[in-house]
C-alpha cells in the first residue's frame, strides 16, 4: 500500500510517497501561484516517478501553505501542521533526533522532540526574513551569485566580514558597502553565512535545544551555514538519508500511513 504527503512551501512544493515506511517516489517543483495547483502538479510528478495510477495511494495528508484548501479540493484526506510533519519525518529518519531546525524560504522553525518523537516545544520566526532562505536570496542578488554557490564560495574565506544588521534590508546595504570596498567575495559570503547561522542560533536558544540536531529545509544544503551551526551549537548535525527539502512531505506521508493503515 502507498501513502502520500504533500508539502507546499513558499518557494517549492514537495510530494513523497511511502511504502512500508520507506520512500517509494518523490517530486519537487517550484510553487505555482495557487497552492492547490502546486499540489496537483507535484503529486502528478511523484505518481509518474512511481509509475502507478493515483488511486494506488490509499491515504494522503497535506501540510504547509494552503493545506486546508488542498484537503477541501479532495487531494488529501487530512491536513497537518508543518511543525508536526517535520518532527515526525525527522524522528522517522533518525529516532535519536531531539531538535529539528527547519529553515525554509519565508520562515524558520526550531522543534524540540521527546524520546518517542512527541512534540515538546517549538518556536517559529515568520515575521522577518532574517534567519530564512529569503535572507540568503537577497544577499546573493546583492553579490550577483547563485544561491547554491553561497556555501562553496565561502570555503576559501580568509577573513570573514561582519554583518551586524539583523534586518535584511540593512544587511544588504552592508554587503554592497563591502563590495564597493572590494572585499573578497569569499569573505563576504562567509560573513553572510555566519550571520545567517547567528540568527538561527538565537531562535534555537529559545527552546533550549538538545544535542541531537537535524537540519531540514533548503538552507540545510548550504554547507557553510551547516558548519557554522555545528560550531555554534557544539554538535554534529545529523545527516538524513533523504533530501532535506523532502522531510516535511515525508513526515506527512508517514502520518498518512499511520492513519490510512489503521483504517
Tab-separated table of N, CA and C in Angstrom, residues 54-182:
chain	number	residue	atom	x	y	z
A	54	UNK	N	-3.041	7.211	-9.699
A	54	UNK	CA	-3.342	7.946	-8.459
A	54	UNK	C	-4.122	7.139	-7.433
A	55	UNK	N	-5.027	6.266	-7.889
A	55	UNK	CA	-5.847	5.504	-6.940
A	55	UNK	C	-5.027	4.469	-6.155
A	56	UNK	N	-3.763	4.284	-6.536
A	56	UNK	CA	-2.910	3.345	-5.803
A	56	UNK	C	-2.546	3.891	-4.425
A	57	UNK	N	-2.675	5.200	-4.243
A	57	UNK	CA	-2.382	5.820	-2.944
A	57	UNK	C	-3.619	5.720	-2.059
A	58	UNK	N	-3.442	5.098	-0.902
A	58	UNK	CA	-4.590	4.834	-0.028
A	58	UNK	C	-4.987	6.043	0.811
A	59	UNK	N	-4.020	6.827	1.248
A	59	UNK	CA	-4.309	7.946	2.162
A	59	UNK	C	-3.267	9.030	1.952
A	60	UNK	N	-3.713	10.278	1.943
A	60	UNK	CA	-2.806	11.404	1.716
A	60	UNK	C	-3.032	12.476	2.772
A	61	UNK	N	-1.941	13.070	3.248
A	61	UNK	CA	-2.004	14.191	4.189
A	61	UNK	C	-1.278	15.378	3.576
A	62	UNK	N	-1.889	16.549	3.664
A	62	UNK	CA	-1.272	17.774	3.153
A	62	UNK	C	-0.741	18.612	4.305
A	63	UNK	N	0.298	19.381	4.021
A	63	UNK	CA	0.890	20.263	5.017
A	63	UNK	C	1.437	21.502	4.319
A	64	UNK	N	1.856	22.485	5.102
A	64	UNK	CA	2.410	23.702	4.518
A	64	UNK	C	1.332	24.708	4.150
A	65	UNK	N	1.669	25.646	3.267
A	65	UNK	CA	0.740	26.693	2.855
A	65	UNK	C	-0.457	26.111	2.091
A	66	UNK	N	-1.629	26.562	2.471
A	66	UNK	CA	-2.828	26.119	1.761
A	66	UNK	C	-3.220	24.684	2.010
A	67	UNK	N	-2.725	24.101	3.099
A	67	UNK	CA	-3.004	22.680	3.339
A	67	UNK	C	-4.500	22.389	3.508
A	68	UNK	N	-5.252	23.360	4.088
A	68	UNK	CA	-6.695	23.163	4.257
A	68	UNK	C	-7.399	23.140	2.900
A	69	UNK	N	-6.988	24.050	1.994
A	69	UNK	CA	-7.595	24.102	0.662
A	69	UNK	C	-7.333	22.813	-0.111
A	70	UNK	N	-6.128	22.281	0.061
A	70	UNK	CA	-5.772	21.043	-0.646
A	70	UNK	C	-6.672	19.903	-0.184
A	71	UNK	N	-6.950	19.863	1.118
A	71	UNK	CA	-7.861	18.848	1.639
A	71	UNK	C	-9.276	19.066	1.117
A	72	UNK	N	-9.733	20.315	1.128
A	72	UNK	CA	-11.089	20.623	0.661
A	72	UNK	C	-11.289	20.275	-0.806
A	73	UNK	N	-10.199	20.361	-1.580
A	73	UNK	CA	-10.278	20.020	-3.007
A	73	UNK	C	-10.249	18.507	-3.232
A	74	UNK	N	-10.160	17.748	-2.150
A	74	UNK	CA	-10.204	16.287	-2.271
A	74	UNK	C	-8.876	15.636	-2.588
A	75	UNK	N	-7.780	16.416	-2.513
A	75	UNK	CA	-6.471	15.853	-2.815
A	75	UNK	C	-5.822	15.201	-1.599
A	76	UNK	N	-6.396	15.432	-0.430
A	76	UNK	CA	-5.881	14.839	0.802
A	76	UNK	C	-7.051	14.527	1.721
A	77	UNK	N	-6.926	13.470	2.508
A	77	UNK	CA	-7.968	13.124	3.466
A	77	UNK	C	-7.864	13.953	4.747
A	78	UNK	N	-6.674	14.548	4.945
A	78	UNK	CA	-6.429	15.258	6.198
A	78	UNK	C	-5.312	16.277	5.980
A	79	UNK	N	-5.272	17.299	6.830
A	79	UNK	CA	-4.147	18.229	6.789
A	79	UNK	C	-3.549	18.345	8.188
A	80	UNK	N	-2.219	18.485	8.235
A	80	UNK	CA	-1.482	18.534	9.499
A	80	UNK	C	-0.456	19.653	9.408
A	81	UNK	N	-0.189	20.331	10.521
A	81	UNK	CA	0.765	21.441	10.519
A	81	UNK	C	2.154	20.974	10.121
A	82	UNK	N	2.932	21.893	9.536
A	82	UNK	CA	4.299	21.547	9.139
A	82	UNK	C	5.193	21.278	10.348
A	83	UNK	N	4.854	21.865	11.496
A	83	UNK	CA	5.623	21.607	12.720
A	83	UNK	C	5.587	20.109	13.032
A	84	UNK	N	4.387	19.564	13.064
A	84	UNK	CA	4.228	18.131	13.361
A	84	UNK	C	4.869	17.261	12.291
A	85	UNK	N	4.688	17.636	11.019
A	85	UNK	CA	5.214	16.817	9.927
A	85	UNK	C	6.731	16.777	9.915
A	86	UNK	N	7.376	17.910	10.165
A	86	UNK	CA	8.838	17.911	10.205
A	86	UNK	C	9.350	17.106	11.390
A	87	UNK	N	8.659	17.195	12.515
A	87	UNK	CA	9.060	16.413	13.681
A	87	UNK	C	8.932	14.926	13.433
A	88	UNK	N	7.801	14.521	12.873
A	88	UNK	CA	7.579	13.103	12.578
A	88	UNK	C	8.569	12.601	11.532
A	89	UNK	N	8.783	13.398	10.497
A	89	UNK	CA	9.703	12.989	9.438
A	89	UNK	C	11.124	12.818	9.941
A	90	UNK	N	11.599	13.784	10.714
A	90	UNK	CA	12.969	13.714	11.243
A	90	UNK	C	13.133	12.530	12.172
A	91	UNK	N	12.149	12.307	13.042
A	91	UNK	CA	12.242	11.193	14.002
A	91	UNK	C	12.179	9.848	13.295
A	92	UNK	N	11.358	9.759	12.239
A	92	UNK	CA	11.259	8.503	11.487
A	92	UNK	C	12.581	8.177	10.792
A	93	UNK	N	13.285	9.209	10.334
A	93	UNK	CA	14.565	9.006	9.648
A	93	UNK	C	15.699	8.722	10.618
A	94	UNK	N	15.661	9.367	11.769
A	94	UNK	CA	16.715	9.193	12.783
A	94	UNK	C	16.069	9.328	14.152
A	95	UNK	N	15.667	8.213	14.766
A	95	UNK	CA	14.948	8.257	16.045
A	95	UNK	C	15.688	8.960	17.176
A	96	UNK	N	16.991	9.118	17.049
A	96	UNK	CA	17.736	9.812	18.111
A	96	UNK	C	17.560	11.327	18.053
A	97	UNK	N	16.960	11.840	16.973
A	97	UNK	CA	16.774	13.280	16.815
A	97	UNK	C	15.930	13.852	17.947
A	98	UNK	N	16.414	14.930	18.550
A	98	UNK	CA	15.675	15.609	19.620
A	98	UNK	C	15.365	17.071	19.272
A	99	UNK	N	16.123	17.647	18.328
A	99	UNK	CA	15.891	19.020	17.902
A	99	UNK	C	15.902	19.086	16.379
A	100	UNK	N	14.868	19.672	15.813
A	100	UNK	CA	14.783	19.849	14.363
A	100	UNK	C	14.825	21.346	14.069
A	101	UNK	N	15.773	21.743	13.233
A	101	UNK	CA	15.851	23.138	12.789
A	101	UNK	C	15.482	23.158	11.315
A	102	UNK	N	14.320	23.720	11.032
A	102	UNK	CA	13.833	23.766	9.652
A	102	UNK	C	13.925	25.200	9.149
A	103	UNK	N	14.722	25.424	8.120
A	103	UNK	CA	14.893	26.760	7.561
A	103	UNK	C	14.322	26.772	6.149
A	104	UNK	N	13.167	27.409	6.019
A	104	UNK	CA	12.510	27.493	4.722
A	104	UNK	C	12.758	28.825	4.059
A	105	UNK	N	12.025	29.073	2.983
A	105	UNK	CA	12.216	30.302	2.234
A	105	UNK	C	11.721	31.536	2.957
A	106	UNK	N	10.596	31.401	3.687
A	106	UNK	CA	9.981	32.556	4.338
A	106	UNK	C	9.910	32.441	5.855
A	107	UNK	N	10.226	31.289	6.419
A	107	UNK	CA	10.186	31.154	7.869
A	107	UNK	C	11.232	30.156	8.345
A	108	UNK	N	11.460	30.175	9.634
A	108	UNK	CA	12.385	29.233	10.266
A	108	UNK	C	11.707	28.691	11.514
A	109	UNK	N	11.907	27.419	11.773
A	109	UNK	CA	11.280	26.770	12.919
A	109	UNK	C	12.326	25.945	13.673
A	110	UNK	N	12.204	25.919	14.988
A	110	UNK	CA	13.016	25.020	15.799
A	110	UNK	C	12.046	24.180	16.611
A	111	UNK	N	12.162	22.874	16.469
A	111	UNK	CA	11.208	21.939	17.065
A	111	UNK	C	11.949	21.018	18.027
A	112	UNK	N	11.440	20.904	19.243
A	112	UNK	CA	12.048	20.040	20.251
A	112	UNK	C	11.198	18.788	20.415
A	113	UNK	N	11.840	17.621	20.301
A	113	UNK	CA	11.131	16.344	20.340
A	113	UNK	C	11.471	15.536	21.583
A	114	UNK	N	10.522	14.708	22.001
A	114	UNK	CA	10.748	13.770	23.078
A	114	UNK	C	11.367	12.490	22.546
A	115	UNK	N	11.624	11.559	23.433
A	115	UNK	CA	12.274	10.306	23.045
A	115	UNK	C	11.464	9.512	22.026
A	116	UNK	N	10.160	9.607	22.099
A	116	UNK	CA	9.289	8.867	21.189
A	116	UNK	C	8.871	9.699	19.977
A	117	UNK	N	9.510	10.859	19.817
A	117	UNK	CA	9.189	11.711	18.686
A	117	UNK	C	8.043	12.659	18.937
A	118	UNK	N	7.532	12.686	20.178
A	118	UNK	CA	6.423	13.577	20.503
A	118	UNK	C	6.905	15.024	20.591
A	119	UNK	N	6.059	15.957	20.227
A	119	UNK	CA	6.395	17.376	20.218
A	119	UNK	C	6.401	17.922	21.638
A	120	UNK	N	7.554	18.459	22.065
A	120	UNK	CA	7.680	19.037	23.401
A	120	UNK	C	7.569	20.556	23.372
A	121	UNK	N	8.156	21.176	22.351
A	121	UNK	CA	8.163	22.634	22.276
A	121	UNK	C	8.577	23.045	20.864
A	122	UNK	N	8.235	24.258	20.481
A	122	UNK	CA	8.700	24.776	19.200
A	122	UNK	C	8.657	26.289	19.218
A	123	UNK	N	9.438	26.886	18.349
A	123	UNK	CA	9.422	28.329	18.163
A	123	UNK	C	9.540	28.587	16.672
A	124	UNK	N	8.916	29.673	16.214
A	124	UNK	CA	8.877	29.937	14.776
A	124	UNK	C	9.115	31.406	14.503
A	125	UNK	N	9.891	31.684	13.481
A	125	UNK	CA	10.130	33.051	13.054
A	125	UNK	C	9.503	33.226	11.680
A	126	UNK	N	8.404	33.960	11.628
A	126	UNK	CA	7.756	34.190	10.331
A	126	UNK	C	7.397	35.657	10.130
A	127	UNK	N	8.011	36.539	10.924
A	127	UNK	CA	7.712	37.958	10.830
A	127	UNK	C	8.824	38.751	10.153
A	128	UNK	N	9.966	38.134	9.936
A	128	UNK	CA	11.115	38.836	9.371
A	128	UNK	C	11.912	37.861	8.520
A	129	UNK	N	12.523	38.356	7.452
A	129	UNK	CA	13.292	37.493	6.553
A	129	UNK	C	14.600	37.025	7.172
A	130	UNK	N	15.082	37.714	8.220
A	130	UNK	CA	16.339	37.317	8.856
A	130	UNK	C	16.226	35.890	9.383
A	131	UNK	N	17.209	35.064	9.061
A	131	UNK	CA	17.181	33.683	9.516
A	131	UNK	C	16.371	32.765	8.635
A	132	UNK	N	16.027	33.211	7.424
A	132	UNK	CA	15.284	32.372	6.482
A	132	UNK	C	16.021	32.313	5.151
A	133	UNK	N	15.529	31.456	4.261
A	133	UNK	CA	16.147	31.346	2.950
A	133	UNK	C	16.067	32.640	2.164
A	134	UNK	N	15.022	33.421	2.423
A	134	UNK	CA	14.874	34.697	1.727
A	134	UNK	C	16.041	35.634	2.017
A	135	UNK	N	16.549	35.583	3.242
A	135	UNK	CA	17.708	36.399	3.624
A	135	UNK	C	18.892	36.076	2.718
A	136	UNK	N	19.142	34.784	2.507
A	136	UNK	CA	20.258	34.381	1.650
A	136	UNK	C	20.018	34.781	0.198
A	137	UNK	N	18.771	34.688	-0.248
A	137	UNK	CA	18.462	35.074	-1.634
A	137	UNK	C	18.743	36.557	-1.873
A	138	UNK	N	18.355	37.391	-0.904
A	138	UNK	CA	18.598	38.832	-1.020
A	138	UNK	C	20.103	39.108	-1.086
A	139	UNK	N	20.865	38.415	-0.235
A	139	UNK	CA	22.312	38.612	-0.205
A	139	UNK	C	22.973	38.135	-1.508
A	140	UNK	N	22.459	37.039	-2.061
A	140	UNK	CA	23.006	36.524	-3.322
A	140	UNK	C	22.769	37.496	-4.467
A	141	UNK	N	21.595	38.101	-4.502
A	141	UNK	CA	21.314	39.085	-5.547
A	141	UNK	C	22.266	40.274	-5.429
A	142	UNK	N	22.521	40.695	-4.199
A	142	UNK	CA	23.435	41.823	-3.991
A	142	UNK	C	24.844	41.483	-4.465
A	143	UNK	N	25.232	40.197	-4.298
A	143	UNK	CA	26.574	39.763	-4.687
A	143	UNK	C	26.656	39.275	-6.130
A	144	UNK	N	25.477	39.132	-6.769
A	144	UNK	CA	25.400	38.630	-8.137
A	144	UNK	C	25.990	37.221	-8.246
A	145	UNK	N	25.558	36.351	-7.329
A	145	UNK	CA	25.967	34.952	-7.373
A	145	UNK	C	24.722	34.069	-7.239
A	146	UNK	N	24.860	32.797	-7.588
A	146	UNK	CA	23.763	31.854	-7.461
A	146	UNK	C	23.632	31.403	-6.004
A	147	UNK	N	22.404	31.099	-5.589
A	147	UNK	CA	22.151	30.673	-4.212
A	147	UNK	C	22.973	29.444	-3.838
A	148	UNK	N	23.087	28.512	-4.766
A	148	UNK	CA	23.830	27.288	-4.487
A	148	UNK	C	25.327	27.490	-4.343
A	149	UNK	N	25.806	28.679	-4.743
A	149	UNK	CA	27.244	28.953	-4.659
A	149	UNK	C	27.644	29.625	-3.336
A	150	UNK	N	26.660	30.028	-2.548
A	150	UNK	CA	26.965	30.763	-1.323
A	150	UNK	C	27.834	29.957	-0.355
A	151	UNK	N	27.547	28.673	-0.224
A	151	UNK	CA	28.346	27.823	0.659
A	151	UNK	C	29.741	27.564	0.118
A	152	UNK	N	29.846	27.043	-1.105
A	152	UNK	CA	31.169	26.741	-1.675
A	152	UNK	C	32.097	27.946	-1.761
A	153	UNK	N	31.563	29.114	-2.129
A	153	UNK	CA	32.397	30.311	-2.255
A	153	UNK	C	33.058	30.668	-0.929
A	154	UNK	N	32.300	30.528	0.161
A	154	UNK	CA	32.818	30.943	1.460
A	154	UNK	C	33.925	30.036	1.992
A	155	UNK	N	34.102	28.860	1.384
A	155	UNK	CA	35.109	27.914	1.879
A	155	UNK	C	36.532	28.450	1.761
A	156	UNK	N	36.759	29.393	0.841
A	156	UNK	CA	38.103	29.943	0.668
A	156	UNK	C	38.285	31.273	1.404
A	157	UNK	N	37.352	31.615	2.284
A	157	UNK	CA	37.438	32.876	3.025
A	157	UNK	C	38.641	32.894	3.959
A	158	UNK	N	39.288	34.020	4.044
A	158	UNK	CA	40.425	34.191	4.952
A	158	UNK	C	40.085	35.098	6.134
A	159	UNK	N	39.216	36.072	5.882
A	159	UNK	CA	38.827	36.989	6.941
A	159	UNK	C	37.360	37.378	6.729
A	160	UNK	N	36.429	36.524	7.232
A	160	UNK	CA	35.000	36.800	7.033
A	160	UNK	C	34.612	38.191	7.538
A	161	UNK	N	33.803	38.887	6.754
A	161	UNK	CA	33.331	40.213	7.167
A	161	UNK	C	32.277	40.047	8.252
A	162	UNK	N	31.959	41.140	8.911
A	162	UNK	CA	30.931	41.125	9.954
A	162	UNK	C	29.665	41.787	9.411
A	163	UNK	N	28.569	41.038	9.413
A	163	UNK	CA	27.263	41.579	9.028
A	163	UNK	C	26.508	41.806	10.332
A	164	UNK	N	26.404	43.055	10.743
A	164	UNK	CA	25.852	43.355	12.067
A	164	UNK	C	24.349	43.583	12.073
A	165	UNK	N	23.777	44.005	10.963
A	165	UNK	CA	22.350	44.326	10.918
A	165	UNK	C	21.494	43.064	10.947
A	166	UNK	N	20.444	43.082	11.760
A	166	UNK	CA	19.514	41.948	11.802
A	166	UNK	C	18.496	42.045	10.670
A	167	UNK	N	18.232	43.238	10.211
A	167	UNK	CA	17.272	43.451	9.132
A	167	UNK	C	17.923	43.135	7.789
A	168	UNK	N	17.214	42.389	6.932
A	168	UNK	CA	17.768	42.002	5.633
A	168	UNK	C	18.090	43.218	4.768
A	169	UNK	N	17.251	44.263	4.856
A	169	UNK	CA	17.466	45.453	4.030
A	169	UNK	C	18.774	46.146	4.411
A	170	UNK	N	18.992	46.306	5.709
A	170	UNK	CA	20.224	46.946	6.164
A	170	UNK	C	21.436	46.038	5.953
A	171	UNK	N	21.224	44.733	6.092
A	171	UNK	CA	22.319	43.791	5.856
A	171	UNK	C	22.745	43.847	4.392
A	172	UNK	N	21.776	43.999	3.485
A	172	UNK	CA	22.091	44.128	2.064
A	172	UNK	C	22.938	45.375	1.818
A	173	UNK	N	22.613	46.449	2.523
A	173	UNK	CA	23.399	47.687	2.406
A	173	UNK	C	24.836	47.454	2.861
A	174	UNK	N	24.997	46.664	3.928
A	174	UNK	CA	26.346	46.335	4.406
A	174	UNK	C	27.116	45.552	3.352
A	175	UNK	N	26.455	44.594	2.730
A	175	UNK	CA	27.099	43.774	1.704
A	175	UNK	C	27.543	44.649	0.528
A	176	UNK	N	26.675	45.534	0.088
A	176	UNK	CA	27.017	46.441	-1.013
A	176	UNK	C	28.218	47.307	-0.634
A	177	UNK	N	28.246	47.741	0.608
A	177	UNK	CA	29.371	48.553	1.104
A	177	UNK	C	30.676	47.764	1.020
A	178	UNK	N	30.642	46.496	1.445
A	178	UNK	CA	31.848	45.653	1.378
A	178	UNK	C	32.288	45.428	-0.062
A	179	UNK	N	31.317	45.257	-0.954
A	179	UNK	CA	31.646	45.074	-2.369
A	179	UNK	C	32.308	46.323	-2.934
A	180	UNK	N	31.804	47.478	-2.560
A	180	UNK	CA	32.386	48.732	-3.023
A	180	UNK	C	33.808	48.920	-2.509
A	181	UNK	N	34.081	48.368	-1.344
A	181	UNK	CA	35.435	48.430	-0.769
A	181	UNK	C	36.323	47.319	-1.311
A	182	UNK	N	35.765	46.532	-2.259
A	182	UNK	CA	36.475	45.438	-2.919
A	182	UNK	C	36.914	44.346	-1.941
